[in-house]
Short mmCIF file of C-alpha atoms and ligand atoms in Angstrom, two decimals:
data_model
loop_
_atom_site.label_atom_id
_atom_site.label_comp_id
_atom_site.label_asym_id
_atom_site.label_seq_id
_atom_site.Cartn_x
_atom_site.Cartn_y
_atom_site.Cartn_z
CA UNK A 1 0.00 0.00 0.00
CA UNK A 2 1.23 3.08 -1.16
CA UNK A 3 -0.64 5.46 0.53
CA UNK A 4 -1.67 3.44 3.61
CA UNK A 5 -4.15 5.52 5.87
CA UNK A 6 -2.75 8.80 4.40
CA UNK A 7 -5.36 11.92 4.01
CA UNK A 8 -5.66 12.76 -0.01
CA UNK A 9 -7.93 15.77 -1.41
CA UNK A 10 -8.38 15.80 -4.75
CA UNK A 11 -10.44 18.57 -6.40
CA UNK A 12 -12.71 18.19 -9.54
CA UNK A 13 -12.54 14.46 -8.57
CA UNK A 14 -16.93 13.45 -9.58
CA UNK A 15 -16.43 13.49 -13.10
CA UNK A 16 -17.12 9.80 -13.78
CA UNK A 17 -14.49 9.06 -16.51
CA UNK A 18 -12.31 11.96 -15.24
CA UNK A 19 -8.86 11.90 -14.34
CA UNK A 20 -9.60 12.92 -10.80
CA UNK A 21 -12.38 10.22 -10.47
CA UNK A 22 -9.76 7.47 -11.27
CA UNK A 23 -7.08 9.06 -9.04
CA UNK A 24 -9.50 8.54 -6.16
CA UNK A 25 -9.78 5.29 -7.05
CA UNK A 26 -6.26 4.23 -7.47
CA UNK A 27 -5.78 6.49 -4.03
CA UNK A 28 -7.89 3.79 -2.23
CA UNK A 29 -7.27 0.71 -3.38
CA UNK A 30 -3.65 1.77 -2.28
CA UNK A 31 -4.49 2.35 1.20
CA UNK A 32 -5.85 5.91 1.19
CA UNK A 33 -8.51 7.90 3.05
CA UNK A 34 -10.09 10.09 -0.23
CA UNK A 35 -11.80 13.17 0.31
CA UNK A 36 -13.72 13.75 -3.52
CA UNK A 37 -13.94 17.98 -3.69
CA UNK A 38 -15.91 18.95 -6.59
CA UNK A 39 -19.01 21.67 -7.08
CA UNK A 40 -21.90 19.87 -6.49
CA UNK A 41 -22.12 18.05 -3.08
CA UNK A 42 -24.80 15.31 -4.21
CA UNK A 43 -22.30 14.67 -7.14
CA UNK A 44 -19.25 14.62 -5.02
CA UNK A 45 -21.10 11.98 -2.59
CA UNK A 46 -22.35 9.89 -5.48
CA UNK A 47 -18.52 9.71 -6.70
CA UNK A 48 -17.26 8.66 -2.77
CA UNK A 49 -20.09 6.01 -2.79
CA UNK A 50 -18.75 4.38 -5.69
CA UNK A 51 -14.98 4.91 -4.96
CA UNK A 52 -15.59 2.98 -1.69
CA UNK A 53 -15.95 2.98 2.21
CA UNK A 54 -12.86 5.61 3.19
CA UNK A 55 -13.85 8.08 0.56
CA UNK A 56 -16.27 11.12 1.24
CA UNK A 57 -17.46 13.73 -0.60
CA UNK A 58 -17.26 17.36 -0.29
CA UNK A 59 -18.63 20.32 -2.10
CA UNK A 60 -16.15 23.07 -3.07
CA UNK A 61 -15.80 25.57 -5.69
CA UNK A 62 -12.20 26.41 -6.22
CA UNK A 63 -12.86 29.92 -7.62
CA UNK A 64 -13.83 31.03 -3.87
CA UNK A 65 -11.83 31.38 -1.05
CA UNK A 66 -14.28 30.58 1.60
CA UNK A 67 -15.25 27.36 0.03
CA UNK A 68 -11.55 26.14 -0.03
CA UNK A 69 -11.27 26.96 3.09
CA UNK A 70 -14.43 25.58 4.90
CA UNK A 71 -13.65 22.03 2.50
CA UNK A 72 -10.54 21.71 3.88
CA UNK A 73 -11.46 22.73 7.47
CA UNK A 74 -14.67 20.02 7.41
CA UNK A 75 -11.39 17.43 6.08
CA UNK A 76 -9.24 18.12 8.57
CA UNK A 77 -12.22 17.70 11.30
CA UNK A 78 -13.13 14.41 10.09
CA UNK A 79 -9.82 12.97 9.56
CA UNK A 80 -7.33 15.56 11.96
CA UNK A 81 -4.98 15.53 9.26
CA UNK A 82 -4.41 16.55 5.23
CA UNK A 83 -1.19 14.35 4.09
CA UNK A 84 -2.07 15.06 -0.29
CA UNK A 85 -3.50 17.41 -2.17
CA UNK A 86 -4.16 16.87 -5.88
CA UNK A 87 -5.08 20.27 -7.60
CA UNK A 88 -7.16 18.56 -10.27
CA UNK A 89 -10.38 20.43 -11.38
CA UNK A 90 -10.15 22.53 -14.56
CA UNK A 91 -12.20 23.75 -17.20
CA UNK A 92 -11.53 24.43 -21.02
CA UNK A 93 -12.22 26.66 -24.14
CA UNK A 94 -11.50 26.21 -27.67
CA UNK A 95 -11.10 29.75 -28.25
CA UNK A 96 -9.17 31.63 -30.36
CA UNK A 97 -6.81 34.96 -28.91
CA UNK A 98 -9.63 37.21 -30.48
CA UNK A 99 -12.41 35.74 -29.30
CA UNK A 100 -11.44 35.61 -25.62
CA UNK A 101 -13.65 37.66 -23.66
CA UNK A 102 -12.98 38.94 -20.36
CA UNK A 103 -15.42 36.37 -19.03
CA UNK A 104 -13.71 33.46 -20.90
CA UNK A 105 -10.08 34.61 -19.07
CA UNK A 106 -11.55 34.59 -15.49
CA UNK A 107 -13.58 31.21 -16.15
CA UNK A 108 -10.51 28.93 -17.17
CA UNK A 109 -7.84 31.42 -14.89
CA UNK A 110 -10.13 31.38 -12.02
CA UNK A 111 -10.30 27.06 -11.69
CA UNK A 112 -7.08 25.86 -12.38
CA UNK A 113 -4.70 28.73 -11.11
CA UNK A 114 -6.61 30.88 -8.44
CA UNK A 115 -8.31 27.51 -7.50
CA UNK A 116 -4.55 25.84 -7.33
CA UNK A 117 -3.56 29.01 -5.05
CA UNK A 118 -6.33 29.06 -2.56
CA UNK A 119 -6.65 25.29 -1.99
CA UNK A 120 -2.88 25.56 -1.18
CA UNK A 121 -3.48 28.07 1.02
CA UNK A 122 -6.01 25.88 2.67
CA UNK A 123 -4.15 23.27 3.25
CA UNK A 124 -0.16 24.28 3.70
CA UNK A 125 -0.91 25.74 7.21
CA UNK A 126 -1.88 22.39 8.44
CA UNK A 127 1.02 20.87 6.35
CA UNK A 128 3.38 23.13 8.25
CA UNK A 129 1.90 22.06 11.72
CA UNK A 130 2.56 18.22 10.21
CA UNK A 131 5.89 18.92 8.82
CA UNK A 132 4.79 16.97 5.80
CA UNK A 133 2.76 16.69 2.98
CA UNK A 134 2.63 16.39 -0.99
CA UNK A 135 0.60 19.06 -3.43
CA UNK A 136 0.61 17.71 -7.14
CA UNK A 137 -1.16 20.46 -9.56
CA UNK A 138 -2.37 19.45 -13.45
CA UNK A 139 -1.18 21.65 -15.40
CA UNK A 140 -1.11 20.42 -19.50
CA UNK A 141 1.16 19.75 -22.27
CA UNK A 142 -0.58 23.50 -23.33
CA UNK A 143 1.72 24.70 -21.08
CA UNK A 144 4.84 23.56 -22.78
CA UNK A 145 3.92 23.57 -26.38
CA UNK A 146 1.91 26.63 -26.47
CA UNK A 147 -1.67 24.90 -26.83
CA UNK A 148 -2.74 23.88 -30.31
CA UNK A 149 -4.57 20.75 -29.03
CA UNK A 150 -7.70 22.06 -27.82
CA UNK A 151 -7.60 24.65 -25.10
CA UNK A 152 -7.49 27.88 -26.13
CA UNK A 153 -4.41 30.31 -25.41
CA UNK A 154 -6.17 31.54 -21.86
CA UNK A 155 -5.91 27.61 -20.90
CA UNK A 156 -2.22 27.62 -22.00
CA UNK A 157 -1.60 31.01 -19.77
CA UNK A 158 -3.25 29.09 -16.81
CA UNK A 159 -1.40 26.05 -16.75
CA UNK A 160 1.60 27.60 -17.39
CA UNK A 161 0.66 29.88 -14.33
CA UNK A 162 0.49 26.44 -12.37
CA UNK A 163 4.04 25.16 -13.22
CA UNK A 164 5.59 28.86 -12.12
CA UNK A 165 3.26 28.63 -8.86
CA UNK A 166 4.15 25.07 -8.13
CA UNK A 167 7.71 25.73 -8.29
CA UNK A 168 7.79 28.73 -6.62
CA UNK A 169 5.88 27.26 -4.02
CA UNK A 170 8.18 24.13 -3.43
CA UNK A 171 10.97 26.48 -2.58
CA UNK A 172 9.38 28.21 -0.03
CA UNK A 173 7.96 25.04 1.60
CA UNK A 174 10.50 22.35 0.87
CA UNK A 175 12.39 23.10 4.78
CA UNK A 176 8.76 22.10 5.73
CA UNK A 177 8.86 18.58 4.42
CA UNK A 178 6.19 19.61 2.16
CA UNK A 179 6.73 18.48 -1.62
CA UNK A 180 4.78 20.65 -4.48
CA UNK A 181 5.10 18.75 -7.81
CA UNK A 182 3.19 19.48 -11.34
CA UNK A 183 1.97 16.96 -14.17
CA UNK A 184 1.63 17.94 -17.52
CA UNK A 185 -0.86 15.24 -19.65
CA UNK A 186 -1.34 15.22 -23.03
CA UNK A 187 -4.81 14.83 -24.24
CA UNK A 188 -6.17 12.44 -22.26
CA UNK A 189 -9.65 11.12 -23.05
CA UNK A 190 -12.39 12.43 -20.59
CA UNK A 191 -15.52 14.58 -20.98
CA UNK A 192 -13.47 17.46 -20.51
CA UNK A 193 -13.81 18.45 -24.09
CA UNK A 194 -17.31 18.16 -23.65
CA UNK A 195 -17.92 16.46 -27.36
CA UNK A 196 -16.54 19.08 -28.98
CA UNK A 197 -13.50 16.64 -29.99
CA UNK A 198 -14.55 15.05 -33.31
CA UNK A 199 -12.99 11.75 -34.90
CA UNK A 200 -10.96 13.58 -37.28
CA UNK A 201 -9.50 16.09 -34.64
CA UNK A 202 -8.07 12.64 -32.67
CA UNK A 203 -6.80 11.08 -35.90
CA UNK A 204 -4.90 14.31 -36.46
CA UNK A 205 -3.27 14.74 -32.89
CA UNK A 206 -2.61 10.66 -33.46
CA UNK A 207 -0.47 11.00 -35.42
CA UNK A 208 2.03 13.09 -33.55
CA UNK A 209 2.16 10.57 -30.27
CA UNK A 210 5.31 8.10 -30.49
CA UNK A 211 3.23 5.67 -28.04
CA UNK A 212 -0.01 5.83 -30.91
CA UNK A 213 -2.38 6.28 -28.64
CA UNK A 214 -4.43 8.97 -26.73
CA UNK A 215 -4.11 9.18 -23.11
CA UNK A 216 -6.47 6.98 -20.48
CA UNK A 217 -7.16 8.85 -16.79
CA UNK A 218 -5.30 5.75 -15.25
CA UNK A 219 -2.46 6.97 -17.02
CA UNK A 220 -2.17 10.48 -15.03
CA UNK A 221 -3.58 8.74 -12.02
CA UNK A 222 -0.27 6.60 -12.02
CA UNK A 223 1.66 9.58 -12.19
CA UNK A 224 -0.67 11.27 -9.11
CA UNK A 225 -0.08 8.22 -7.44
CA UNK A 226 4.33 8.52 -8.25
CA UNK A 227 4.14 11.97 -7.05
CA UNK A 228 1.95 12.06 -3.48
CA UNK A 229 3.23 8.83 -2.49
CA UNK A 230 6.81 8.29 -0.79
CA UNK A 231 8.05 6.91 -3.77
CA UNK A 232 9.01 10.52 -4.92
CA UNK A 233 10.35 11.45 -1.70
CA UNK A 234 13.28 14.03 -2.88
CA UNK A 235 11.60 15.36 -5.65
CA UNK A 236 9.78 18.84 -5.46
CA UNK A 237 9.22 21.39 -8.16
CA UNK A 238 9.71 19.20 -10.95
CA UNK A 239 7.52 18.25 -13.93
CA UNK A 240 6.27 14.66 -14.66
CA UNK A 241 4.88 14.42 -18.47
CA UNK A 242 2.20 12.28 -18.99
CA UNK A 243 2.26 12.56 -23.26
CA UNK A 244 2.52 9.36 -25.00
CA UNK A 245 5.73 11.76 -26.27
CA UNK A 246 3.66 14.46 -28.58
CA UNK A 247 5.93 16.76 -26.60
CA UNK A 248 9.60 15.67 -26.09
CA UNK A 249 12.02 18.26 -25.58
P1 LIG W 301 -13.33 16.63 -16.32
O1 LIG W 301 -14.15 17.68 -16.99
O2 LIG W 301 -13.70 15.18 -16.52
O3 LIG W 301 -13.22 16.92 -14.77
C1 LIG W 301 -13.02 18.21 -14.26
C2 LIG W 301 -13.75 18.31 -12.94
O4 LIG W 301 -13.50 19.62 -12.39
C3 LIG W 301 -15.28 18.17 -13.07
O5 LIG W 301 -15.72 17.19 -12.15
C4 LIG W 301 -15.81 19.56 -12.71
O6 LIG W 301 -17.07 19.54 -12.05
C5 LIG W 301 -14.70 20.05 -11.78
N1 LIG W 301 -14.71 21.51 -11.63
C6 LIG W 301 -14.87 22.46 -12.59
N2 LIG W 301 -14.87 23.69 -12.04
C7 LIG W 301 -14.69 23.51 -10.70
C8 LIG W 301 -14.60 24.40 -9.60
N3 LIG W 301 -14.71 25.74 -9.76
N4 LIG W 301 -14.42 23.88 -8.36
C9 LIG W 301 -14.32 22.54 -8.19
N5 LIG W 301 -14.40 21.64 -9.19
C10 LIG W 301 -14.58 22.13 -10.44
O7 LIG W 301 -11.83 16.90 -16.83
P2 LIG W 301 -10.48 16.04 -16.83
O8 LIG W 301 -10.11 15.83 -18.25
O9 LIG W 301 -10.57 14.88 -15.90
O10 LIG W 301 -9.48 17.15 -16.28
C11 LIG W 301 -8.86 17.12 -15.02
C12 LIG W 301 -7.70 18.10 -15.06
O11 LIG W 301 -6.74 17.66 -16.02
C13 LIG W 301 -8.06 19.52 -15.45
O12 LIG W 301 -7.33 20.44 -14.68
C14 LIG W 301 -7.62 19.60 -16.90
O13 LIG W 301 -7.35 20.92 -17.31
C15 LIG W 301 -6.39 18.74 -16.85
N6 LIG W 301 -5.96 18.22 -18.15
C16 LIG W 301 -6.80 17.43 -18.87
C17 LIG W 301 -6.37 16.96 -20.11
C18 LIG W 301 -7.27 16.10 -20.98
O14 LIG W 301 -6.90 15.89 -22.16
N7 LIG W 301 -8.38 15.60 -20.47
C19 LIG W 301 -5.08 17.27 -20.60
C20 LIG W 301 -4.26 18.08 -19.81
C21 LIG W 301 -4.70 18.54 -18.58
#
């Protein structure tokens, strides 16, 4: 067991086929206690209910402060401890630089970098009091290659954001035993895209993937799994790509 008895949030985690769905799942068949943060808290519960016995749900919007907060305060109540935090839920546009509207910018900024900032707000503090802990944020091959797979350029500019907050991050809390690492998947096939994907789209982005294939959630769960468990132990502020090699630099 991995991750025996260890305290794991995971944001954006109720999305059946999603990547933080399966991450919960790998998370407790390898020991863990899963808290499943996502919007809606019916959702969130139906997701813990199917993930198993140690998993809960709890509602939380990322955007908001308070919510972060009050999540990880009802966690830390329940289980008196927060050992991993997976900075998983995200949203996405295929938007062109024009076409961006102000409203577009905060929407996809606002979940996966001020999100990523206030749930590590939440949950350092008690990290620091623990003198341990592991934060992984998904950020995306966007990031790296400057989009062109189906995010717009606003997604890019907020997953980017992640991998300079990460980092900067891990410096200032490495001397407290607290690890802050970032994973970068390709396109990985979820509902994320919400059918706006087509056939001919996949064939295209096919064809530039060494490994020939398009991404499963398992795959980035494995990587989760690397990364918050001590497997990684002296790593913090590094990257772990999850691409099937469409981005190999
Ligand atoms: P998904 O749409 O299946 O899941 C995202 C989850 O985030 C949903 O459950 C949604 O309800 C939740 N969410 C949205 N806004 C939220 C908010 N304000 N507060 C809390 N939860 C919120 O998507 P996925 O493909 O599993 O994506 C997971 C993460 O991986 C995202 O950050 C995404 O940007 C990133 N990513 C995905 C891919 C891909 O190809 N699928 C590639 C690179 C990175």
């Amino acid at each position: 067991m991995l991750l025996g008895d260890k305290v794991c949030v995971i944001t954006g985690a109720a999305s059946p086929k999603g990547i933080g769905k399966n991450t919960a799942n790998l998370f407790h068949q390898q020991g863990a206690i899963v808290a499943i943060l996502d919007l809606n808290q019916q959702q969130a519960d139906e997701a813990a209910a199917s993930v198993g016995e140690r998993a809960f749900g709890v509602a939380c919007d990322v955007t908001d402060k308070n919510s972060c907060d009050n999540a990880i305060a009802a966690v830390v109540e329940r289980c008196g401890r927060v050992d991993v935090l997976i900075n998983n839920a995200g949203i996405t546009q295929p938007l062109k630089t024009l076409d961006i509207t102000p409203q577009n910018y905060e929407q996809v900024t606002d979940v996966s970098l001020r999100g990523m900032l206030y749930m590590c707000q939440a949950v350092l503090p008690h990290m620091q009091k623990q003198q341990g802990g592991s934060i992984v944020n998904t950020s995306s091959v966007s990031a790296q290659r400057g989009g062109g797979i189906f995010g717009g350029p606003h997604y890019s500019a907020a997953k980017a954001g992640m991998l300079g907050l990460g980092k900067a991050m891990a410096r200032e809390f490495g001397g407290a035993n607290i690890r802050i690492n970032s994973v970068t998947p390709g396109l990985i096939l979820t509902d994320i895209t919400g059918g706006k994907l087509t056939d001919d789209m996949k064939e295209k982005i096919l064809t530039t993937i060494p490994l020939n294939r398009l991404g499963a959630a398992e795959d980035v769960a494995n990587a989760f799994l690397f990364l918050a468990s001590d497997l990684s132990s002296y790593m913090t502020g590094a990257t772990l790509d999850v691409n099937g090699g469409m981005h190999i630099y």
